[in-house]
PDB file of C-alpha atoms in Angstrom:
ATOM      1  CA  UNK A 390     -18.111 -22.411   9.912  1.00 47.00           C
ATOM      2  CA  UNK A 391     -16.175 -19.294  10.047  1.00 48.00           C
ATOM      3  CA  UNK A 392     -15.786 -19.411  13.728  1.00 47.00           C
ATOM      4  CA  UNK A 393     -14.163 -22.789  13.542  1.00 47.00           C
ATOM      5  CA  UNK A 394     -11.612 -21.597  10.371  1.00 51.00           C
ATOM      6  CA  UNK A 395     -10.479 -18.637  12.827  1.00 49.00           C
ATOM      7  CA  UNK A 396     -10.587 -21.072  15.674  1.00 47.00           C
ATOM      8  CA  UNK A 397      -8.654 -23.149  14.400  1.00 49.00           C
ATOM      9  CA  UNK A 398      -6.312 -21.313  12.793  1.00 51.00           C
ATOM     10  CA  UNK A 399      -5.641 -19.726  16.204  1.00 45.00           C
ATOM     11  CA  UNK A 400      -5.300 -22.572  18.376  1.00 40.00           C
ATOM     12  CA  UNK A 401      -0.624 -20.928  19.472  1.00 34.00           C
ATOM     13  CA  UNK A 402       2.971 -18.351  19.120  1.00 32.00           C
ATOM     14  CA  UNK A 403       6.376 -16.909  20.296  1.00 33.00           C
ATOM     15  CA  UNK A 404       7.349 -13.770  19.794  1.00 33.00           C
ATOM     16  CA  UNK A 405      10.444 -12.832  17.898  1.00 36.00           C
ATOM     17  CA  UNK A 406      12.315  -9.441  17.411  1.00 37.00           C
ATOM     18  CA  UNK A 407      13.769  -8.131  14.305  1.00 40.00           C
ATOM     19  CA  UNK A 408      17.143  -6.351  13.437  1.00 39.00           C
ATOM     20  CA  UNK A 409      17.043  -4.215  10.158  1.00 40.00           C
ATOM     21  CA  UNK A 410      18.250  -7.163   8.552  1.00 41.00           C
ATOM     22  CA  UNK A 411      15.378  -9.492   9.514  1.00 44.00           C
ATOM     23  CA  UNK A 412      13.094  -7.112   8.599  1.00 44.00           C
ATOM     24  CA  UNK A 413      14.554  -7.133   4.690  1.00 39.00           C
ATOM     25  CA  UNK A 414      14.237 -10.783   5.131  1.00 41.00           C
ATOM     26  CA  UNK A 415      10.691 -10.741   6.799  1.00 41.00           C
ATOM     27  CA  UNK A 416       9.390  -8.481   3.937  1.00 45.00           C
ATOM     28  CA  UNK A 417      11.184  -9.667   0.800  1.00 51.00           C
ATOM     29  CA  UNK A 418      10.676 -13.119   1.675  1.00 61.00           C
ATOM     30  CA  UNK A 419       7.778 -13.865   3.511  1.00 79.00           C
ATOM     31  CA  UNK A 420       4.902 -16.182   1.675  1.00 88.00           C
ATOM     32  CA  UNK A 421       1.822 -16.859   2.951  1.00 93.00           C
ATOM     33  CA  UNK A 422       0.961 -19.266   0.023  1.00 95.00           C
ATOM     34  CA  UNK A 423       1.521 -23.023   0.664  1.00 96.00           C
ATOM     35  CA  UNK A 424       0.652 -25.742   3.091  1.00 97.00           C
ATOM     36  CA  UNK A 425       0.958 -24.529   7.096  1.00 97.00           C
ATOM     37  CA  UNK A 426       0.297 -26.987  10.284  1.00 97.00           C
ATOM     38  CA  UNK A 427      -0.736 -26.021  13.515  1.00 97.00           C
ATOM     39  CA  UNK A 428       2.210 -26.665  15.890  1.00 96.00           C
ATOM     40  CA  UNK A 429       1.668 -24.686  19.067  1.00 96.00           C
ATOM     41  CA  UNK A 430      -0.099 -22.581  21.245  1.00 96.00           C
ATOM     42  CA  UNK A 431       0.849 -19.841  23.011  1.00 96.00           C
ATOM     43  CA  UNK A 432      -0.813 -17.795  26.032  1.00 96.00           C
ATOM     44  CA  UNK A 433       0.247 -14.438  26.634  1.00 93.00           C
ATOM     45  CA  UNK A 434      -0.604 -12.765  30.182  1.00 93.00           C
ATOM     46  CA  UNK A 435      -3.188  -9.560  28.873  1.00 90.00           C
ATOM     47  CA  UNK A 436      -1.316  -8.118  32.116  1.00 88.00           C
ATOM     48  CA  UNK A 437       2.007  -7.674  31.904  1.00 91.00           C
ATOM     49  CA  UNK A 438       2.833  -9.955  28.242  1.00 89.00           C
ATOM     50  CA  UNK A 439       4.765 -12.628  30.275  1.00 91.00           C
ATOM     51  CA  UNK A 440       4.128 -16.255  28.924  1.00 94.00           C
ATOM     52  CA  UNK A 441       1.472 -18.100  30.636  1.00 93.00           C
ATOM     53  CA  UNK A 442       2.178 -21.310  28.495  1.00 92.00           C
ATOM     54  CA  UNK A 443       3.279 -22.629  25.826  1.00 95.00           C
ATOM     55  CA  UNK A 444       2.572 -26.126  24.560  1.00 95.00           C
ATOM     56  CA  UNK A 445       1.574 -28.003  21.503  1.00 96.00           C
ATOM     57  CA  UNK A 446      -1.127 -28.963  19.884  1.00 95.00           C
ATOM     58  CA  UNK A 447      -2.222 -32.822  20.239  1.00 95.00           C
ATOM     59  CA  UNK A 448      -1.189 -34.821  17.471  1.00 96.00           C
ATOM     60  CA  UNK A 449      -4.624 -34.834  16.267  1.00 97.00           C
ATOM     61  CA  UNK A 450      -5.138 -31.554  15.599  1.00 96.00           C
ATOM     62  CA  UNK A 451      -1.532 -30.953  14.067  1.00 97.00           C
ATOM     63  CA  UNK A 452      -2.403 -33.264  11.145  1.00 97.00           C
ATOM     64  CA  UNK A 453      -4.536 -29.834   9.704  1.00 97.00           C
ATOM     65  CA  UNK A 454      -3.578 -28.311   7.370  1.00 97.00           C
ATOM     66  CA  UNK A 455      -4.404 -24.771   6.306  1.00 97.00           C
ATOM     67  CA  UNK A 456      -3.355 -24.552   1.924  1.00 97.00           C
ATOM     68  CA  UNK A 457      -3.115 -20.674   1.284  1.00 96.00           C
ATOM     69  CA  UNK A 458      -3.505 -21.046  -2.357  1.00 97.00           C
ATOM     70  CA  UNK A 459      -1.833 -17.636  -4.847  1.00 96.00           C
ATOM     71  CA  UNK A 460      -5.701 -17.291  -6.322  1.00 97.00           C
ATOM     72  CA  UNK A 461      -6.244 -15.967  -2.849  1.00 96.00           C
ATOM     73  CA  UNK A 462      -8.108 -18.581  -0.983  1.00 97.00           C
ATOM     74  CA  UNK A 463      -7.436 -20.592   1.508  1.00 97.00           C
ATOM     75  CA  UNK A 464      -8.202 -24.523   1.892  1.00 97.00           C
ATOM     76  CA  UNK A 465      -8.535 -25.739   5.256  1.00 97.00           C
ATOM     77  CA  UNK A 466      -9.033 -29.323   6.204  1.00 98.00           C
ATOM     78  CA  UNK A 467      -9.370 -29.351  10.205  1.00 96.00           C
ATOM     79  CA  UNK A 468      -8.674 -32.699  11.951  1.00 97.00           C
ATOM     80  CA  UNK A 469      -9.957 -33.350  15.608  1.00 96.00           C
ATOM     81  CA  UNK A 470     -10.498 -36.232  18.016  1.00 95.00           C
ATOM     82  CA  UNK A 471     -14.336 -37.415  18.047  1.00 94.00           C
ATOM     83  CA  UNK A 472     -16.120 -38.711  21.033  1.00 93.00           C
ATOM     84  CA  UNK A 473     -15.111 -42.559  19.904  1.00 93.00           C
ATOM     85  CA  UNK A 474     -11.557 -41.339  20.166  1.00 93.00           C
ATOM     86  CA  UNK A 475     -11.064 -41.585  16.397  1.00 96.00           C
ATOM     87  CA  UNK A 476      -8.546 -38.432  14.957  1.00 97.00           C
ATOM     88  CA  UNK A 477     -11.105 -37.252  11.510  1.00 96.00           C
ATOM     89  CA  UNK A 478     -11.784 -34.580   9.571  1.00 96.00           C
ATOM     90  CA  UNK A 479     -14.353 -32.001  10.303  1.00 95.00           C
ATOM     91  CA  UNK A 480     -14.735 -31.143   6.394  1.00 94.00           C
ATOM     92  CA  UNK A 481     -13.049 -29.301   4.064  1.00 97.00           C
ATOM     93  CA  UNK A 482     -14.134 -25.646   3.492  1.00 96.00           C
ATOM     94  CA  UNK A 483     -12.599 -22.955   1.033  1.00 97.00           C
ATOM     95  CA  UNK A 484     -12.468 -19.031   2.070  1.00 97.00           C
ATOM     96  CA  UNK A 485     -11.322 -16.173   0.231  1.00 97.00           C
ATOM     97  CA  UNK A 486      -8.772 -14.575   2.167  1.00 96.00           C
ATOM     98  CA  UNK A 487      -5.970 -11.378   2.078  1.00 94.00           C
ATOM     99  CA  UNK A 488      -2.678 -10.284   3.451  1.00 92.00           C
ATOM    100  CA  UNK A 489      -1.550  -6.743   4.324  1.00 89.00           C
ATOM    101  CA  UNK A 490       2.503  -7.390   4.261  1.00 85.00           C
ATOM    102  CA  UNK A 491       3.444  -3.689   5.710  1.00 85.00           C
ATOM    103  CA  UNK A 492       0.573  -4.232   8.283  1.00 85.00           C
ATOM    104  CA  UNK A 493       0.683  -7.391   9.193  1.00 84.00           C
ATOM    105  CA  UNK A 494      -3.243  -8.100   8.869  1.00 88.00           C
ATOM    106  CA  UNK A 495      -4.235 -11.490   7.555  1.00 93.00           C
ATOM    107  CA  UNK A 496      -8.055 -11.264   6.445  1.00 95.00           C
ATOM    108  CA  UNK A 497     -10.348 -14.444   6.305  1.00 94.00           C
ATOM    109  CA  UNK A 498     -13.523 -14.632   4.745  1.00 93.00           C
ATOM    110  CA  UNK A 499     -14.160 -10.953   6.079  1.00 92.00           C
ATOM    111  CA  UNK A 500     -12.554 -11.305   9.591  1.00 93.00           C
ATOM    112  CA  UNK A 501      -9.105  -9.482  10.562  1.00 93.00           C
ATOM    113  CA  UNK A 502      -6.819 -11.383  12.254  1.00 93.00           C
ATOM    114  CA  UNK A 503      -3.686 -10.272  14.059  1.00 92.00           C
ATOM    115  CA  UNK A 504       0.109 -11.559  12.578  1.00 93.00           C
ATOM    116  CA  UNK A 505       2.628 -11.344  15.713  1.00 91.00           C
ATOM    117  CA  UNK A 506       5.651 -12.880  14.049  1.00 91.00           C
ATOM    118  CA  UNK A 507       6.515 -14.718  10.185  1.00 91.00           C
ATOM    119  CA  UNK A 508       9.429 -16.184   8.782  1.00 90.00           C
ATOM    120  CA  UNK A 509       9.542 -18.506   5.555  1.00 90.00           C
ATOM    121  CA  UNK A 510       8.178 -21.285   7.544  1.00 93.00           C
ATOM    122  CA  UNK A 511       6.468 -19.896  10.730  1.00 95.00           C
ATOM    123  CA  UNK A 512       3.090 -17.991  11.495  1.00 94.00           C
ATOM    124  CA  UNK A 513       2.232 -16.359  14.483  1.00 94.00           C
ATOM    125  CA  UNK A 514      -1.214 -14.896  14.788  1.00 93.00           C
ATOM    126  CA  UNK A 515      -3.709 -14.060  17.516  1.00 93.00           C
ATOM    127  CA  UNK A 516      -6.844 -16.341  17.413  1.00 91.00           C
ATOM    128  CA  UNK A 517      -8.655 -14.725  20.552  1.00 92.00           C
ATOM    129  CA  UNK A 518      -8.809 -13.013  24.008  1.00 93.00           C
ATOM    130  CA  UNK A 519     -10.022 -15.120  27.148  1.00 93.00           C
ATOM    131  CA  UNK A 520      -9.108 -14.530  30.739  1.00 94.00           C
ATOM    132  CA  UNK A 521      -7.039 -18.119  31.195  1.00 91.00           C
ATOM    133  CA  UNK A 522      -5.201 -17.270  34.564  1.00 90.00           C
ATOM    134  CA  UNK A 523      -8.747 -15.781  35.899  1.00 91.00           C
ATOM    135  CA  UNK A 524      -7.073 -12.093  37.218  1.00 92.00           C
ATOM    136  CA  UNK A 525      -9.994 -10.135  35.386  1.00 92.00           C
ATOM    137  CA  UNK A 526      -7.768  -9.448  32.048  1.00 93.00           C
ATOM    138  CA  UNK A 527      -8.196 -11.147  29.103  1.00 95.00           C
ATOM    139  CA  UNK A 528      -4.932 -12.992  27.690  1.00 95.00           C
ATOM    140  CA  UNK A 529      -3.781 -13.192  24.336  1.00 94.00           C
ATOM    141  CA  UNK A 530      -4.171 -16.821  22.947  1.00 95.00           C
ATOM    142  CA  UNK A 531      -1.596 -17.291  19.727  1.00 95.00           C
ATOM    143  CA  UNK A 532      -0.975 -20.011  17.354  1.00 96.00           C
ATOM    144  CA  UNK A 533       1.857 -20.886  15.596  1.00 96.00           C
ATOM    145  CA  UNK A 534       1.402 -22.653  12.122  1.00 97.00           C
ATOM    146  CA  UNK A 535       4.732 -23.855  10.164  1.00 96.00           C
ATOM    147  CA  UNK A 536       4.622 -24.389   6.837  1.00 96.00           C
ATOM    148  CA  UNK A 537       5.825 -27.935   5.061  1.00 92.00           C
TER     149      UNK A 537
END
């Protein structure tokens, strides 16, 4: 079940650069806790960084949600198209989880997982490496959650 929490939560991002500024702003007001949808996905070449694609997630899937409680867990409630064609649940599961601000390390139920980019209502993180364009290098596959 842990596979599909990380799965899921990976399943798209963009990356964004800072100024000193947004970097007061990224730290001093960044919250994980609350209620974050999937929107996107994002596929970064493992080559050179360029963007393979960039699309989003079928309306299925973006009715998730992902409920970083302040207790430190996190409520997920994963939503996917069954083979009638019917958009349902796959369950609700609760994992303790952790967040490394100055890092940028988001732990979940004991597995690290990469933050590219946050803002008060976006988060970018890597959910895995697979070689999508087939050159031999695996690419970076990021999702982007926003939070309502």
């Amino acid at each position: 079940m842990k596979k599909i929490i990380l799965l899921a939560l990976a399943s798209g991002f963009v990356f964004n650069s800072c100024t000193t500024d947004d970097e007061d702003d990224f730290n001093n007001e960044f919250s994980l806790v609350g209620v974050w949808q999937p929107s996107r996905k994002i596929v970064m070449s493992g080559d050179d960084g360029v963007t393979i694609y960039n699309t989003n997630f079928d309306a299925c899937y973006a009715t998730s949600t992902f409920d970083f409680r302040a207790n430190n867990t996190v409520v997920t409630n994963i939503f996917e198209t069954n083979i009638s064609g019917t958009c349902a649940s796959t369950g609700v599961e609760t994992s303790p989880y952790s967040y490394d601000h100055d890092n940028k390390k988001l732990v979940i139920d004991g597995e690290n997982i990469e933050v590219i980019s946050r803002t008060s209502n976006e988060l970018q993180f890597v959910s895995h490496y697979d070689d999508v364009d087939g050159d031999g290098t695996d690419d970076k596959i990021i999702y982007v959650l926003f939070k309502t």
